[in-house]
Amino acid sequence: MAELTHVSPDTPLDEVVEILERDGAVIVENFVDSRTLAALRADLGLGLEAAGYSESGYDGKKTKRLSSLFQRSPGPMTRVVLQPQFLGAARRLLQRTTHMWIGKLRMEVTPSIQISFTQAIRIDPGQGRQPLHRDDAMHLWRHPGPPCRLQLMLAMTDFTSANGATLVIPGSHRWDDERAPAYAEAVPAVMPAGSALLWPGGVYHGGGANTTDSPRYSLSVALDLGNLRQEENQYLAVSRETVLTLPEEVQRLLGWDRCPPGLGQVETQDPHLLLEQTQQELATRPRGANPLA
């Protein structure tokens, strides 16, 4: 395959999902608008500038990384995660109904999905290629089989073959766990700023080498099955005060939800009830009082 398939925000979800199932990756051009892209650059740029370089070769010793993105840029990140092709494809690919027996009662269960990981990334000049890897290895996921993750890489600057565009091995989501990846099989995700690469967690990929004289900026978000532990602890990464400002769908995606049949409960109840209770208490508190006291 010479290059990855590119689609537009108007491409039907069925077609996006078909490409993901076939190739293991798709690029959505104009994934975010110019206003959102500018806001993300403003909210995350200084943090990336102040961040230190990674200490491990895997993360890149000339690469800077910044997490807790919903705390740092809640509005723009909300628009990223609610983009219909990303969220829609994740629901379609991950939320597969299964069944369980309780006594002689056969119950169908559909798991929820959650935001597992957020990170802004700056690959500086001189950074070499990242080792090719599968992100669902974090959960020791076995292949081939249904996916547990859908991830995106949003280009905050243009991605080129020379500046470190993410390398992807198309079709590798169908490989078993004994086949090792090779750079010769990888394709660079070349795309303009504002575009996003989507791929399931079983696809081998890695950051490319930056041989230019300018940094490459991006951010990544992963949506995982709700019955898996989040890679990034969103309950600590995003304050409850910030969570209260977000739409309910994003609150639940951040983990304030109960994954069927009953994971994540508080006193056997949906944890989102705690947010609703806090919101009600805020409405009755005197102005200026600490909302979380």
XYZ file of C-alpha atoms in Angstrom:
293
model
C 0.000 0.000 0.000
C 1.562 3.287 -1.138
C -0.303 5.454 1.383
C -3.112 5.362 3.893
C -6.679 6.125 2.849
C -7.806 9.722 3.405
C -11.436 10.655 4.082
C -13.291 13.867 4.911
C -15.526 14.737 7.883
C -18.489 14.117 5.559
C -17.496 10.521 4.843
C -20.207 8.192 6.214
C -19.353 6.371 9.419
C -19.986 3.002 7.775
C -17.220 3.728 5.273
C -14.785 4.885 7.974
C -15.406 1.710 9.984
C -15.004 -0.439 6.868
C -11.598 1.124 6.156
C -10.491 0.639 9.769
C -11.515 -3.011 9.717
C -9.804 -3.562 6.360
C -6.602 -1.525 6.656
C -6.286 -0.890 10.374
C -5.908 2.869 9.862
C -7.559 5.854 8.197
C -6.759 9.571 7.996
C -9.597 12.056 8.487
C -8.641 15.399 6.961
C -10.061 18.565 8.578
C -10.774 16.494 11.695
C -10.906 19.717 13.733
C -11.562 23.269 12.602
C -9.009 26.079 12.684
C -10.458 27.547 15.898
C -10.044 24.280 17.798
C -6.551 23.739 16.419
C -5.465 27.243 17.434
C -6.908 26.774 20.925
C -5.078 23.471 21.405
C -1.809 25.047 20.320
C -2.339 27.920 22.752
C -3.363 25.692 25.668
C -0.670 23.038 25.231
C 2.250 24.823 23.576
C 3.760 26.399 26.692
C 3.404 23.179 28.640
C 5.244 21.260 25.950
C 7.941 23.931 25.833
C 8.478 23.615 29.597
C 8.359 19.815 29.617
C 11.603 17.889 29.817
C 12.738 15.386 27.236
C 11.838 11.755 27.719
C 14.505 9.682 29.466
C 13.837 6.403 27.656
C 14.710 5.533 24.093
C 11.205 4.136 23.622
C 9.562 7.505 24.345
C 12.266 9.410 22.484
C 15.134 11.323 24.056
C 14.409 14.309 21.805
C 10.652 14.054 22.320
C 8.540 16.003 24.802
C 5.251 14.660 26.151
C 2.449 16.282 28.118
C -0.568 14.518 29.644
C -3.759 15.466 31.587
C -5.077 17.178 28.460
C -8.686 17.526 29.608
C -7.414 19.466 32.612
C -5.240 21.688 30.420
C -7.649 22.261 27.515
C -11.151 21.051 28.422
C -13.173 22.787 25.707
C -11.007 21.948 22.693
C -10.407 18.395 23.944
C -14.155 17.930 24.261
C -14.533 18.791 20.574
C -11.764 16.329 19.697
C -13.200 13.355 21.554
C -16.792 14.001 20.453
C -15.849 14.169 16.755
C -18.500 11.846 15.243
C -16.195 9.648 13.179
C -13.804 9.014 16.087
C -16.410 8.444 18.796
C -18.801 6.737 16.391
C -16.161 4.337 15.085
C -15.036 3.547 18.633
C -18.578 2.693 19.674
C -19.077 0.569 16.569
C -15.780 -1.329 16.880
C -15.532 -1.742 20.654
C -19.044 -1.906 22.046
C -19.837 -5.440 20.937
C -22.656 -7.161 22.769
C -21.743 -10.360 24.586
C -23.647 -12.526 27.050
C -23.399 -13.986 30.526
C -25.408 -16.476 32.537
C -26.859 -15.704 35.956
C -28.376 -18.979 37.022
C -30.545 -20.010 34.114
C -30.985 -16.433 32.900
C -28.990 -15.566 29.776
C -28.211 -11.828 29.834
C -26.844 -9.782 26.955
C -24.316 -7.150 28.010
C -22.756 -4.298 26.025
C -19.646 -2.731 27.616
C -19.128 1.019 27.763
C -16.072 2.839 26.405
C -13.830 5.322 28.180
C -11.053 7.819 27.622
C -7.946 5.881 28.569
C -5.044 8.047 27.487
C -4.346 11.642 26.451
C -0.990 13.088 25.468
C 0.466 16.009 23.541
C 3.719 15.188 21.760
C 6.561 17.303 20.355
C 9.125 15.460 18.246
C 12.165 17.683 17.915
C 14.803 17.694 15.146
C 17.219 14.821 15.495
C 14.739 12.400 17.027
C 15.015 8.935 15.479
C 12.259 6.443 14.758
C 10.308 5.038 17.686
C 10.216 1.237 18.016
C 7.138 -0.174 16.305
C 4.577 -1.369 18.834
C 0.924 -2.105 19.547
C -0.783 0.167 22.075
C -3.134 -2.547 23.317
C -0.050 -4.388 24.586
C -0.607 -2.194 27.651
C -3.476 -4.578 28.477
C -1.623 -7.712 27.301
C -4.283 -8.055 24.586
C -4.058 -11.118 22.351
C -4.327 -11.192 18.553
C -6.050 -11.736 16.264
C -9.379 -10.841 17.803
C -11.783 -7.967 18.404
C -10.163 -4.637 19.350
C -10.147 -3.125 22.830
C -8.956 0.356 21.770
C -9.374 2.995 19.069
C -6.740 5.711 19.063
C -6.232 8.976 17.254
C -3.198 11.094 16.484
C -4.159 14.681 15.707
C -1.643 16.605 13.618
C -1.139 20.017 15.244
C 1.404 20.822 12.532
C 1.753 19.226 9.104
C 2.936 15.602 9.197
C 5.536 14.770 6.550
C 7.799 11.822 5.857
C 10.734 13.970 6.948
C 9.451 15.484 10.206
C 8.331 12.350 12.038
C 4.902 11.437 10.680
C 3.553 8.426 12.549
C 4.568 5.149 10.889
C 1.797 2.566 10.477
C 1.822 -1.042 9.243
C -1.499 -1.491 7.411
C -3.224 -4.772 8.122
C -1.088 -5.592 11.168
C -4.180 -5.683 13.394
C -4.859 -9.093 11.815
C -1.423 -10.526 12.662
C -0.947 -13.031 15.457
C 1.340 -12.350 18.394
C 4.373 -14.178 17.013
C 4.983 -11.973 13.981
C 7.390 -9.113 14.654
C 7.028 -5.733 12.889
C 9.577 -4.268 10.479
C 10.070 -0.659 9.395
C 10.088 -1.778 5.766
C 6.406 -2.656 6.126
C 5.420 0.740 7.581
C 3.744 3.668 5.834
C 4.071 7.300 7.054
C 0.801 9.003 7.963
C 1.410 12.108 5.856
C -1.357 14.644 6.509
C -1.961 18.386 6.901
C -2.403 20.071 10.271
C -5.904 19.593 11.651
C -6.129 16.052 10.278
C -6.218 12.917 12.427
C -4.976 9.377 12.039
C -7.312 6.750 13.555
C -6.202 3.177 14.266
C -7.230 0.214 16.450
C -4.933 -0.770 19.303
C -3.696 -3.897 17.518
C -1.971 -1.993 14.698
C 1.815 -1.746 14.785
C 2.951 1.870 14.610
C 5.521 4.307 15.961
C 6.722 7.866 15.696
C 8.865 8.614 12.662
C 12.295 10.263 12.588
C 12.448 14.055 12.429
C 15.210 14.963 9.998
C 14.036 18.573 9.537
C 14.952 21.678 11.520
C 11.449 22.185 13.011
C 9.483 20.333 15.716
C 6.473 18.171 14.877
C 3.477 18.742 17.181
C 0.580 16.368 17.768
C -1.778 15.021 20.386
C -3.134 11.534 20.935
C -6.302 10.216 22.579
C -7.271 6.583 23.166
C -10.758 5.223 23.732
C -10.765 1.818 25.445
C -13.332 -0.692 26.596
C -14.872 0.381 29.891
C -14.016 -2.898 31.605
C -10.253 -2.239 31.308
C -8.148 -0.048 33.549
C -7.448 3.385 32.064
C -3.860 3.872 30.933
C -3.943 7.419 32.351
C -5.727 7.807 35.698
C -8.344 10.347 34.635
C -9.767 10.703 38.170
C -6.443 12.230 39.253
C -5.493 13.829 35.919
C -8.710 15.870 35.666
C -10.039 17.641 38.755
C -13.677 17.190 39.706
C -14.080 20.951 39.381
C -13.043 20.704 35.705
C -15.130 17.573 35.123
C -18.224 19.473 36.297
C -17.794 21.948 33.433
C -17.862 19.227 30.759
C -20.850 17.708 28.917
C -22.294 14.584 30.516
C -21.116 12.396 27.638
C -17.509 13.482 28.219
C -17.866 13.081 31.992
C -18.940 9.498 31.440
C -16.150 8.913 28.926
C -13.660 10.128 31.533
C -14.827 7.290 33.774
C -17.718 8.795 35.714
C -19.882 5.952 34.480
C -20.735 2.366 35.317
C -19.649 -0.217 32.766
C -22.191 -3.030 32.436
C -22.769 -5.280 34.217
C -21.477 -3.287 37.207
C -17.870 -2.098 37.025
C -16.975 1.274 38.533
C -19.921 1.519 40.897
C -20.041 3.570 44.099
C -22.308 2.095 46.791
C -23.742 -0.047 43.966
C -24.760 3.122 42.104
C -23.718 4.907 38.909
C -20.787 7.218 39.893
C -22.258 9.958 37.732
C -24.808 10.464 40.515
C -21.939 11.900 42.609
C -21.366 14.591 39.998
C -25.068 15.366 39.871
C -25.131 15.634 43.661
C -22.103 17.956 43.643
C -23.762 20.125 40.977
C -26.906 20.412 43.095
C -24.868 21.354 46.158
C -23.023 24.026 44.184
C -26.311 25.644 43.267
C -27.182 26.135 46.949
C -23.778 27.212 48.301
C -22.954 30.859 49.018
C -21.018 32.550 46.249
C -17.260 32.230 46.780
C -17.455 29.052 48.863
C -15.111 26.194 47.989
C -17.244 23.935 45.742
C -15.385 20.785 46.724
C -14.932 21.474 50.447
